[in-house]
Amino acid sequence: MDLAIAVTLALLLWGSALLLISSWRKMYKRSNLPPGPTPLPFIGNLLQIKSGEIVSSLMKLRKKYGDLFTIYLGLRRVIVVCGYENVRKALIDQGEDFLGRGAMPSGDKVYKQYGVAFTNNMARWKQLRRFTLMTLKDFGMGKKSTEELILDEIHCLLGELRKMKGLPFDPRELFGCVTSNVVCAIMIGKRYDFKDPELHSLMHMINDCFHGMSSFWGQLYDTYPHIMDYLPGPHNKIFKHLENLLEFVEKRVKHNQETLDPSSPRDFIDCFLLRMEQEKNNPSTEFHMTNLLTATLQIFFAGLETIGTTLTYGFLMLLKYPEVTEKVQEEIGRVIGRDRLPSMHDRSKMPYTDAVCHEIQRFANLIPFGVPRAVVRDTVFQGYNIPKDSNVFMMLHTVLRDPQKFSDPDSFNPENFLDENGGFKSNDAFIPLSAGKRMCPAEGLTRMEIFLIIAATLQNFNIKSLVEPEKIDLLPVVSGLGNIPKPYQLGVVSRG
């Protein structure tokens, strides 16, 4: 009798499982979605995503299913958009449809849909986006005042490099001090001494967050947040750091409130506080304390991490290709000389250096699938139906490595941005920080810092590696939300 019951239960469970799988397959195949592997209940397509290698895993699926395909990360539907033509159509031609911010539980846990970068509230995003662009512009983004601010930090950088006396150092730390101080000056009206422990604490927390979000543990949390919230693991450091960073911003806001001069705003926080006062009687305003704290941290985070990691990657590329470095130094000597620092006015006369800076951003491929998007309405895209709120990965990796737009795209080659006469050549597939209305608002600042810091460093120093150039590995140590270069040591020798 017991055996009969056991057999009956086993058959019922087996039959139920088959029915569940059959129903699951029918449910996800009846819509006109882009093709993709059949998801399994609860885990979706995680068996097709190799641990810690989401980008390479998606590229394997692209070979099978084409430039548009559907995957499920757990229960979350994700439309993957590949190739220059498709990504451009989504971001530019149908940009209004793809304006939503996709789910990022590792950020949402702290930000809670507030601020400008991670919100999916379109009214909030539009108000804060417009204010952010205007405020950053007023504080010199793309103007000489910001350039002078960067050059002041470069003077400090060069002094620190001379102190190294050729000894190897971690470039992320030192170059991070420069980029951090520029962002601090714009956002919180403060700069730090390069040795200041608070500055290094901020840099460490932001770097650790970006690394954690890009890692396997960050991806696992974003797939199963309601389960991972109850489990120990490295993912919990992300939230601890973000909360500490919010506390830091809150202290700066209190300081600004106590010392605010309405006639002379000093930074982003002051401008936001003044706007809060202007709109204090507006019930629909998005200018309140929660948005001030979260927006300040999000812009601060993006500006520091984006530029710092790109520069770290960039000098690794210059070490691997010394012939490129020599050409840049030759152009610097011919155009600028040694009696003054580079300026943005020099860039138009330095096509090779400009091309190298662009190629560094292209090859670094810092955010390979962008920050996740979502469609804000039921959308028809390239003949497929994409339901409202579906998450979308815009594979910037496939645009920056598109063989139709770049020759030998998997190799570092500044010729991608040079014409037959050696002049600088722009390329509309150059979208390292995305495109359209939700692209990074600090793109101009990013390009300015990369050009000035690289040019000033190579003007004054020769760089050297601890290993032979052919042994330098440019593959990232982590490839998820971001591509993070392997740690390395950089040496500099004064050029006299």
Short mmCIF file of C-alpha atoms in Angstrom, two decimals:
data_model
loop_
_atom_site.label_atom_id
_atom_site.label_comp_id
_atom_site.label_asym_id
_atom_site.label_seq_id
_atom_site.Cartn_x
_atom_site.Cartn_y
_atom_site.Cartn_z
CA MET A 1 0.00 0.00 0.00
CA ASP A 2 2.78 2.42 0.94
CA LEU A 3 4.57 1.60 -2.31
CA ALA A 4 1.40 2.26 -4.31
CA ILE A 5 0.95 5.61 -2.63
CA ALA A 6 4.59 6.52 -3.27
CA VAL A 7 4.31 5.57 -6.95
CA THR A 8 1.06 7.51 -7.29
CA LEU A 9 2.59 10.61 -5.70
CA ALA A 10 5.66 10.33 -7.92
CA LEU A 11 3.49 10.09 -11.05
CA LEU A 12 1.41 13.06 -9.93
CA LEU A 13 4.52 15.15 -9.28
CA TRP A 14 6.02 14.11 -12.60
CA GLY A 15 2.81 14.90 -14.44
CA SER A 16 2.48 18.23 -12.65
CA ALA A 17 6.04 19.16 -13.54
CA LEU A 18 5.45 18.31 -17.22
CA LEU A 19 2.23 20.33 -17.19
CA LEU A 20 3.99 23.28 -15.54
CA ILE A 21 6.84 23.24 -18.06
CA SER A 22 4.41 22.86 -20.97
CA SER A 23 2.24 25.74 -19.74
CA TRP A 24 5.36 27.86 -19.12
CA ARG A 25 6.60 27.29 -22.67
CA LYS A 26 3.22 28.09 -24.21
CA MET A 27 2.85 31.23 -22.09
CA TYR A 28 6.17 32.65 -23.27
CA LYS A 29 5.86 31.59 -26.89
CA ARG A 30 2.40 32.94 -27.62
CA SER A 31 3.56 36.59 -27.75
CA ASN A 32 5.38 38.09 -30.73
CA LEU A 33 8.57 38.62 -28.74
CA PRO A 34 12.05 38.43 -30.23
CA PRO A 35 13.31 34.83 -30.24
CA GLY A 36 15.38 33.37 -27.45
CA PRO A 37 16.06 30.27 -25.40
CA THR A 38 13.09 28.77 -23.59
CA PRO A 39 13.18 29.85 -19.95
CA LEU A 40 12.79 27.44 -17.07
CA PRO A 41 10.43 28.18 -14.19
CA PHE A 42 11.95 30.47 -11.54
CA ILE A 43 15.51 30.41 -12.93
CA GLY A 44 14.66 31.65 -16.42
CA ASN A 45 17.74 31.42 -18.67
CA LEU A 46 20.39 31.53 -15.97
CA LEU A 47 21.76 28.19 -17.17
CA GLN A 48 22.77 30.00 -20.37
CA ILE A 49 24.52 32.81 -18.46
CA LYS A 50 27.98 31.84 -17.24
CA SER A 51 28.78 32.99 -13.72
CA GLY A 52 30.43 36.43 -13.79
CA GLU A 53 30.54 36.48 -17.61
CA ILE A 54 27.20 37.93 -18.60
CA VAL A 55 28.54 39.87 -21.61
CA SER A 56 30.31 36.93 -23.27
CA SER A 57 27.28 34.73 -22.50
CA LEU A 58 24.96 37.19 -24.25
CA MET A 59 27.30 37.31 -27.23
CA LYS A 60 27.05 33.51 -27.57
CA LEU A 61 23.26 33.76 -27.54
CA ARG A 62 23.47 36.49 -30.18
CA LYS A 63 25.20 34.08 -32.55
CA LYS A 64 22.25 31.70 -32.25
CA TYR A 65 19.28 34.06 -32.06
CA GLY A 66 20.42 37.19 -33.90
CA ASP A 67 20.68 40.86 -33.02
CA LEU A 68 17.34 40.94 -31.16
CA PHE A 69 16.55 38.24 -28.64
CA THR A 70 14.73 37.65 -25.38
CA ILE A 71 16.12 36.18 -22.18
CA TYR A 72 14.78 35.79 -18.65
CA LEU A 73 16.96 36.59 -15.67
CA GLY A 74 14.93 34.70 -13.13
CA LEU A 75 11.41 36.02 -13.69
CA ARG A 76 12.60 39.28 -15.28
CA ARG A 77 12.10 39.54 -19.04
CA VAL A 78 14.99 41.26 -20.84
CA ILE A 79 15.06 42.22 -24.51
CA VAL A 80 18.66 42.27 -25.73
CA VAL A 81 19.36 44.77 -28.54
CA CYS A 82 22.61 44.32 -30.50
CA GLY A 83 24.34 46.06 -33.39
CA TYR A 84 24.71 49.69 -34.38
CA GLU A 85 21.54 49.92 -36.48
CA ASN A 86 19.26 48.39 -33.86
CA VAL A 87 20.72 50.28 -30.90
CA ARG A 88 20.58 53.59 -32.76
CA LYS A 89 16.98 52.97 -33.82
CA ALA A 90 16.00 52.21 -30.22
CA LEU A 91 17.89 55.09 -28.58
CA ILE A 92 17.35 57.77 -31.22
CA ASP A 93 14.54 56.95 -33.68
CA GLN A 94 12.28 55.36 -31.04
CA GLY A 95 13.93 57.00 -28.07
CA GLU A 96 10.65 58.02 -26.43
CA ASP A 97 9.57 54.36 -26.26
CA PHE A 98 12.80 53.25 -24.55
CA LEU A 99 13.11 56.11 -22.02
CA GLY A 100 12.32 53.97 -18.99
CA ARG A 101 14.99 52.83 -16.55
CA GLY A 102 15.21 49.08 -16.26
CA ALA A 103 15.19 47.28 -12.94
CA MET A 104 18.44 47.52 -10.96
CA PRO A 105 17.57 46.16 -7.51
CA SER A 106 21.16 46.65 -6.28
CA GLY A 107 20.68 50.40 -6.75
CA ASP A 108 16.94 50.58 -6.11
CA LYS A 109 17.34 49.13 -2.61
CA VAL A 110 18.95 52.40 -1.48
CA TYR A 111 17.76 54.92 -4.09
CA LYS A 112 14.12 53.72 -4.03
CA GLN A 113 13.42 55.23 -7.47
CA TYR A 114 14.51 58.73 -6.40
CA GLY A 115 17.17 60.88 -8.04
CA VAL A 116 17.84 61.31 -11.74
CA ALA A 117 19.81 58.25 -12.86
CA PHE A 118 17.81 55.28 -11.60
CA THR A 119 14.25 56.55 -11.47
CA ASN A 120 11.52 55.15 -13.68
CA ASN A 121 9.21 58.02 -12.80
CA MET A 122 9.19 59.98 -16.06
CA ALA A 123 7.91 63.24 -14.55
CA ARG A 124 10.65 63.11 -11.90
CA TRP A 125 13.32 62.23 -14.45
CA LYS A 126 12.35 65.07 -16.80
CA GLN A 127 12.41 67.73 -14.07
CA LEU A 128 15.69 66.58 -12.56
CA ARG A 129 17.37 65.89 -15.90
CA ARG A 130 16.64 69.41 -17.16
CA PHE A 131 17.87 70.96 -13.92
CA THR A 132 21.03 68.82 -13.88
CA LEU A 133 22.03 69.73 -17.44
CA MET A 134 21.46 73.44 -16.84
CA THR A 135 23.29 73.44 -13.52
CA LEU A 136 26.32 71.54 -14.76
CA LYS A 137 26.50 73.89 -17.72
CA ASP A 138 26.30 76.95 -15.46
CA PHE A 139 29.17 75.57 -13.41
CA GLY A 140 31.38 75.39 -16.43
CA MET A 141 30.85 72.00 -18.03
CA GLY A 142 32.48 72.48 -21.42
CA LYS A 143 33.63 75.99 -20.46
CA LYS A 144 37.00 77.42 -19.49
CA SER A 145 36.18 77.55 -15.77
CA THR A 146 35.91 73.77 -15.59
CA GLU A 147 39.06 73.47 -17.68
CA GLU A 148 40.94 75.66 -15.23
CA LEU A 149 39.62 73.56 -12.37
CA ILE A 150 40.92 70.39 -14.06
CA LEU A 151 44.29 72.01 -14.78
CA ASP A 152 44.64 73.00 -11.12
CA GLU A 153 44.23 69.34 -10.19
CA ILE A 154 46.67 68.32 -12.91
CA HIS A 155 49.31 70.61 -11.35
CA CYS A 156 48.85 68.65 -8.12
CA LEU A 157 48.99 65.35 -10.03
CA LEU A 158 52.28 66.22 -11.71
CA GLY A 159 53.77 67.15 -8.36
CA GLU A 160 52.77 63.78 -6.90
CA LEU A 161 54.15 61.94 -9.94
CA ARG A 162 57.53 63.65 -9.52
CA LYS A 163 57.62 62.43 -5.93
CA MET A 164 57.35 58.84 -7.18
CA LYS A 165 60.88 59.07 -8.63
CA GLY A 166 60.15 56.21 -11.02
CA LEU A 167 58.76 53.84 -8.38
CA PRO A 168 55.69 51.86 -9.50
CA PHE A 169 52.28 52.80 -8.11
CA ASP A 170 48.59 51.94 -8.47
CA PRO A 171 47.29 54.39 -11.10
CA ARG A 172 43.66 54.02 -10.00
CA GLU A 173 44.43 55.71 -6.68
CA LEU A 174 46.37 58.69 -7.98
CA PHE A 175 44.38 59.46 -11.12
CA GLY A 176 41.25 58.86 -9.06
CA CYS A 177 42.25 61.74 -6.78
CA VAL A 178 42.22 64.12 -9.75
CA THR A 179 38.86 63.02 -11.12
CA SER A 180 37.34 62.86 -7.64
CA ASN A 181 38.37 66.41 -6.82
CA VAL A 182 36.89 67.74 -10.05
CA VAL A 183 33.56 66.08 -9.33
CA CYS A 184 33.70 67.17 -5.67
CA ALA A 185 34.29 70.78 -6.70
CA ILE A 186 31.26 70.79 -9.01
CA MET A 187 28.87 68.80 -6.80
CA ILE A 188 29.82 69.72 -3.22
CA GLY A 189 32.09 72.76 -3.62
CA LYS A 190 35.11 71.12 -2.02
CA ARG A 191 38.50 69.74 -3.00
CA TYR A 192 40.73 67.46 -0.94
CA ASP A 193 44.43 67.05 -0.46
CA PHE A 194 45.51 63.93 -2.36
CA LYS A 195 46.43 62.27 0.96
CA ASP A 196 43.15 63.09 2.70
CA PRO A 197 41.71 59.88 4.22
CA GLU A 198 38.11 61.05 3.59
CA LEU A 199 38.84 61.36 -0.13
CA HIS A 200 40.32 57.87 -0.27
CA SER A 201 37.41 56.49 1.74
CA LEU A 202 34.94 57.95 -0.80
CA MET A 203 36.95 56.55 -3.71
CA HIS A 204 37.17 53.12 -2.07
CA MET A 205 33.44 52.92 -1.40
CA ILE A 206 32.50 53.98 -4.93
CA ASN A 207 35.02 51.63 -6.56
CA ASP A 208 33.86 48.79 -4.32
CA CYS A 209 30.20 49.45 -5.22
CA PHE A 210 30.89 49.47 -8.96
CA HIS A 211 32.96 46.30 -8.67
CA GLY A 212 30.25 44.64 -6.58
CA MET A 213 27.41 45.58 -8.93
CA SER A 214 29.44 44.22 -11.87
CA SER A 215 30.34 40.96 -10.12
CA PHE A 216 28.53 37.62 -9.98
CA TRP A 217 27.11 38.52 -6.57
CA GLY A 218 25.71 41.79 -7.85
CA GLN A 219 24.12 40.02 -10.81
CA LEU A 220 22.68 37.37 -8.50
CA TYR A 221 21.17 40.04 -6.28
CA ASP A 222 19.63 41.83 -9.27
CA THR A 223 18.04 38.51 -10.31
CA TYR A 224 16.68 37.40 -6.92
CA PRO A 225 16.61 40.48 -4.66
CA HIS A 226 13.82 39.25 -2.38
CA ILE A 227 15.79 36.08 -1.61
CA MET A 228 19.26 37.62 -1.48
CA ASP A 229 18.06 40.24 1.02
CA TYR A 230 18.00 37.46 3.61
CA LEU A 231 21.31 35.85 2.71
CA PRO A 232 24.86 36.82 3.74
CA GLY A 233 27.42 37.54 1.06
CA PRO A 234 29.57 40.21 -0.63
CA HIS A 235 26.48 41.82 -2.16
CA ASN A 236 25.61 43.35 1.22
CA LYS A 237 28.72 45.57 1.02
CA ILE A 238 27.10 47.42 -1.90
CA PHE A 239 24.24 48.65 0.29
CA LYS A 240 26.45 49.46 3.25
CA HIS A 241 28.68 51.61 1.05
CA LEU A 242 25.74 53.36 -0.64
CA GLU A 243 24.17 54.15 2.72
CA ASN A 244 27.48 55.54 3.99
CA LEU A 245 27.82 57.63 0.86
CA LEU A 246 24.31 59.00 1.34
CA GLU A 247 25.24 59.95 4.90
CA PHE A 248 28.28 61.79 3.56
CA VAL A 249 26.11 63.72 1.08
CA GLU A 250 23.61 64.52 3.84
CA LYS A 251 26.38 66.08 5.94
CA ARG A 252 27.48 68.21 2.98
CA VAL A 253 23.87 69.33 2.43
CA LYS A 254 23.55 70.38 6.08
CA HIS A 255 26.81 72.32 5.78
CA ASN A 256 25.53 74.09 2.67
CA GLN A 257 22.21 74.90 4.33
CA GLU A 258 24.02 76.56 7.22
CA THR A 259 26.35 78.61 4.99
CA LEU A 260 24.14 79.25 1.94
CA ASP A 261 24.39 82.64 0.23
CA PRO A 262 21.43 82.85 -2.20
CA SER A 263 23.23 85.47 -4.30
CA SER A 264 26.28 83.29 -4.86
CA PRO A 265 25.63 79.54 -5.25
CA ARG A 266 28.84 77.53 -4.92
CA ASP A 267 27.92 74.12 -6.27
CA PHE A 268 25.19 71.71 -7.37
CA ILE A 269 23.84 71.39 -3.82
CA ASP A 270 23.43 75.16 -3.41
CA CYS A 271 21.56 75.39 -6.72
CA PHE A 272 19.24 72.56 -5.69
CA LEU A 273 18.56 74.14 -2.30
CA LEU A 274 17.64 77.42 -3.98
CA ARG A 275 15.30 75.61 -6.36
CA MET A 276 13.71 73.81 -3.38
CA GLU A 277 12.96 77.19 -1.81
CA GLN A 278 11.48 78.50 -5.07
CA GLU A 279 9.14 75.50 -5.37
CA LYS A 280 8.28 74.91 -1.71
CA ASN A 281 4.59 75.65 -2.39
CA ASN A 282 4.39 73.45 -5.49
CA PRO A 283 2.75 70.13 -4.49
CA SER A 284 4.02 68.35 -7.63
CA THR A 285 7.64 69.48 -7.37
CA GLU A 286 10.46 66.98 -7.49
CA PHE A 287 12.79 69.43 -5.75
CA HIS A 288 12.84 68.04 -2.24
CA MET A 289 15.45 66.67 0.14
CA THR A 290 15.21 63.01 -0.90
CA ASN A 291 15.86 63.84 -4.55
CA LEU A 292 18.66 66.22 -3.59
CA LEU A 293 20.50 63.51 -1.67
CA THR A 294 20.01 60.75 -4.22
CA ALA A 295 20.63 62.88 -7.34
CA THR A 296 23.84 64.33 -5.85
CA LEU A 297 25.16 60.87 -5.00
CA GLN A 298 24.22 59.39 -8.38
CA ILE A 299 25.95 62.13 -10.38
CA PHE A 300 28.91 62.10 -8.00
CA PHE A 301 29.20 58.31 -8.32
CA ALA A 302 28.93 58.29 -12.12
CA GLY A 303 31.37 61.15 -12.65
CA LEU A 304 34.03 59.70 -10.39
CA GLU A 305 33.81 56.06 -11.44
CA THR A 306 33.37 56.58 -15.17
CA ILE A 307 36.36 58.87 -15.65
CA GLY A 308 38.63 57.20 -13.12
CA THR A 309 38.17 53.70 -14.53
CA THR A 310 38.53 54.92 -18.13
CA LEU A 311 41.85 56.60 -17.31
CA THR A 312 43.07 53.50 -15.47
CA TYR A 313 42.25 51.41 -18.53
CA GLY A 314 43.73 54.03 -20.84
CA PHE A 315 47.19 54.04 -19.31
CA LEU A 316 47.21 50.24 -19.42
CA MET A 317 46.59 50.45 -23.17
CA LEU A 318 49.36 53.02 -23.58
CA LEU A 319 51.75 50.67 -21.76
CA LYS A 320 50.83 47.83 -24.08
CA TYR A 321 51.28 49.95 -27.21
CA PRO A 322 54.43 52.07 -26.66
CA GLU A 323 54.48 53.07 -30.34
CA VAL A 324 51.13 54.83 -29.80
CA THR A 325 52.49 56.59 -26.73
CA GLU A 326 55.52 57.80 -28.69
CA LYS A 327 53.31 59.26 -31.43
CA VAL A 328 51.22 61.10 -28.84
CA GLN A 329 54.35 62.52 -27.23
CA GLU A 330 55.70 63.61 -30.60
CA GLU A 331 52.46 65.47 -31.34
CA ILE A 332 52.48 67.06 -27.88
CA GLY A 333 56.04 68.30 -28.42
CA ARG A 334 55.21 69.70 -31.85
CA VAL A 335 51.94 71.46 -30.89
CA ILE A 336 52.38 72.39 -27.23
CA GLY A 337 56.03 72.08 -26.33
CA ARG A 338 57.12 71.96 -22.71
CA ASP A 339 56.57 75.51 -21.46
CA ARG A 340 52.85 75.28 -20.70
CA LEU A 341 50.20 72.68 -19.93
CA PRO A 342 47.81 71.41 -22.62
CA SER A 343 44.48 73.18 -23.08
CA MET A 344 41.24 72.26 -24.82
CA HIS A 345 42.15 74.74 -27.56
CA ASP A 346 45.00 72.39 -28.46
CA ARG A 347 42.74 69.42 -29.14
CA SER A 348 41.71 70.52 -32.63
CA LYS A 349 45.42 70.72 -33.55
CA MET A 350 46.19 67.30 -32.10
CA PRO A 351 44.17 64.79 -34.16
CA TYR A 352 46.29 61.79 -33.18
CA THR A 353 46.03 62.42 -29.44
CA ASP A 354 42.30 63.08 -29.82
CA ALA A 355 41.95 59.81 -31.74
CA VAL A 356 43.83 57.92 -29.02
CA CYS A 357 41.53 59.33 -26.32
CA HIS A 358 38.46 58.28 -28.32
CA GLU A 359 39.92 54.84 -28.99
CA ILE A 360 40.60 54.38 -25.27
CA GLN A 361 36.93 55.00 -24.52
CA ARG A 362 35.81 52.77 -27.37
CA PHE A 363 38.09 49.88 -26.50
CA ALA A 364 37.55 50.15 -22.74
CA ASN A 365 33.86 49.58 -23.43
CA LEU A 366 33.23 50.69 -19.86
CA ILE A 367 29.49 49.94 -19.63
CA PRO A 368 29.05 47.07 -22.11
CA PHE A 369 25.26 46.80 -21.99
CA GLY A 370 24.59 50.28 -20.70
CA VAL A 371 22.45 50.99 -17.70
CA PRO A 372 19.31 48.84 -18.21
CA ARG A 373 16.43 50.51 -20.01
CA ALA A 374 12.69 49.72 -20.05
CA VAL A 375 9.95 50.45 -22.56
CA VAL A 376 7.39 52.92 -21.21
CA ARG A 377 4.53 51.61 -23.35
CA ASP A 378 3.64 48.58 -25.45
CA THR A 379 6.07 48.98 -28.33
CA VAL A 380 6.54 47.54 -31.81
CA PHE A 381 10.26 47.34 -32.59
CA GLN A 382 11.69 45.80 -35.76
CA GLY A 383 8.46 43.83 -36.23
CA TYR A 384 8.33 42.42 -32.69
CA ASN A 385 5.93 43.31 -29.88
CA ILE A 386 7.64 44.41 -26.67
CA PRO A 387 5.24 44.70 -23.70
CA LYS A 388 5.29 47.79 -21.49
CA ASP A 389 7.85 47.70 -18.64
CA SER A 390 10.00 45.04 -20.34
CA ASN A 391 13.66 45.51 -19.43
CA VAL A 392 16.06 46.21 -22.30
CA PHE A 393 19.82 45.74 -22.52
CA MET A 394 21.26 48.09 -25.14
CA MET A 395 24.46 46.24 -25.99
CA LEU A 396 26.83 49.18 -26.41
CA HIS A 397 29.55 46.55 -26.65
CA THR A 398 28.21 45.47 -30.04
CA VAL A 399 28.12 49.08 -31.27
CA LEU A 400 31.64 49.94 -30.15
CA ARG A 401 32.85 46.66 -31.65
CA ASP A 402 30.70 46.76 -34.80
CA PRO A 403 32.92 45.64 -37.74
CA GLN A 404 30.83 47.75 -40.13
CA LYS A 405 31.77 50.89 -38.20
CA PHE A 406 35.29 50.12 -36.95
CA SER A 407 38.09 48.24 -38.67
CA ASP A 408 39.45 45.30 -36.64
CA PRO A 409 37.13 46.30 -33.79
CA ASP A 410 38.54 43.86 -31.22
CA SER A 411 41.99 45.48 -31.40
CA PHE A 412 43.18 48.81 -30.02
CA ASN A 413 43.65 51.03 -33.07
CA PRO A 414 43.56 54.88 -33.04
CA GLU A 415 43.23 54.78 -36.84
CA ASN A 416 39.51 54.19 -36.23
CA PHE A 417 39.26 57.94 -35.62
CA LEU A 418 41.65 59.22 -38.30
CA ASP A 419 40.99 59.95 -41.96
CA GLU A 420 43.35 59.27 -44.86
CA ASN A 421 45.07 62.63 -44.26
CA GLY A 422 45.69 62.04 -40.57
CA GLY A 423 42.89 64.37 -39.49
CA PHE A 424 40.46 63.48 -36.75
CA LYS A 425 37.41 61.56 -38.00
CA SER A 426 34.25 61.36 -35.92
CA ASN A 427 32.13 58.21 -35.88
CA ASP A 428 28.43 58.10 -34.98
CA ALA A 429 28.91 54.62 -33.51
CA PHE A 430 31.08 56.15 -30.78
CA ILE A 431 28.58 56.00 -27.91
CA PRO A 432 30.59 54.76 -24.90
CA LEU A 433 28.16 56.43 -22.47
CA SER A 434 25.00 55.62 -24.46
CA ALA A 435 23.02 58.03 -26.65
CA GLY A 436 19.72 59.86 -26.68
CA LYS A 437 18.01 61.63 -23.81
CA ARG A 438 19.20 59.27 -21.07
CA MET A 439 22.86 59.37 -21.97
CA CYS A 440 25.34 60.39 -19.29
CA PRO A 441 25.01 64.17 -18.62
CA ALA A 442 28.73 64.37 -17.80
CA GLU A 443 29.97 63.11 -21.18
CA GLY A 444 31.61 66.46 -22.01
CA LEU A 445 33.42 66.52 -18.68
CA THR A 446 34.58 62.93 -19.24
CA ARG A 447 36.18 63.70 -22.60
CA MET A 448 37.78 66.89 -21.29
CA GLU A 449 39.42 65.17 -18.33
CA ILE A 450 40.66 62.22 -20.38
CA PHE A 451 42.30 64.48 -22.95
CA LEU A 452 43.90 66.91 -20.49
CA ILE A 453 45.15 64.31 -18.02
CA ILE A 454 46.65 62.01 -20.65
CA ALA A 455 48.23 64.88 -22.58
CA ALA A 456 49.70 66.54 -19.48
CA THR A 457 51.06 63.27 -18.09
CA LEU A 458 52.74 62.23 -21.35
CA GLN A 459 54.03 65.77 -21.84
CA ASN A 460 55.98 65.56 -18.61
CA PHE A 461 56.71 61.86 -18.15
CA ASN A 462 57.62 58.67 -19.93
CA ILE A 463 55.59 55.74 -18.66
CA LYS A 464 56.91 52.25 -18.02
CA SER A 465 55.49 48.86 -17.15
CA LEU A 466 56.77 46.13 -14.83
CA VAL A 467 56.13 43.53 -17.56
CA GLU A 468 56.81 43.34 -21.29
CA PRO A 469 54.10 44.99 -23.44
CA GLU A 470 53.14 41.69 -25.10
CA LYS A 471 52.39 40.22 -21.67
CA ILE A 472 49.96 42.98 -20.68
CA ASP A 473 46.42 41.62 -20.57
CA LEU A 474 43.68 44.07 -21.56
CA LEU A 475 40.81 41.71 -20.76
CA PRO A 476 38.74 42.98 -17.81
CA VAL A 477 38.97 41.26 -14.46
CA VAL A 478 35.19 41.72 -14.09
CA SER A 479 32.71 42.19 -16.92
CA GLY A 480 29.14 42.89 -15.85
CA LEU A 481 27.48 46.25 -15.44
CA GLY A 482 31.00 47.58 -16.01
CA ASN A 483 34.28 46.38 -17.49
CA ILE A 484 36.97 46.74 -14.85
CA PRO A 485 40.66 46.39 -15.81
CA LYS A 486 43.00 44.05 -14.02
CA PRO A 487 45.08 45.74 -11.30
CA TYR A 488 48.54 46.81 -12.44
CA GLN A 489 51.49 49.00 -11.48
CA LEU A 490 52.55 52.06 -13.44
CA GLY A 491 55.95 53.72 -13.39
CA VAL A 492 56.73 57.26 -14.60
CA VAL A 493 60.09 58.86 -15.38
CA SER A 494 60.42 62.63 -15.73
CA ARG A 495 61.23 63.85 -19.23
CA GLY A 496 63.38 66.63 -17.78
#
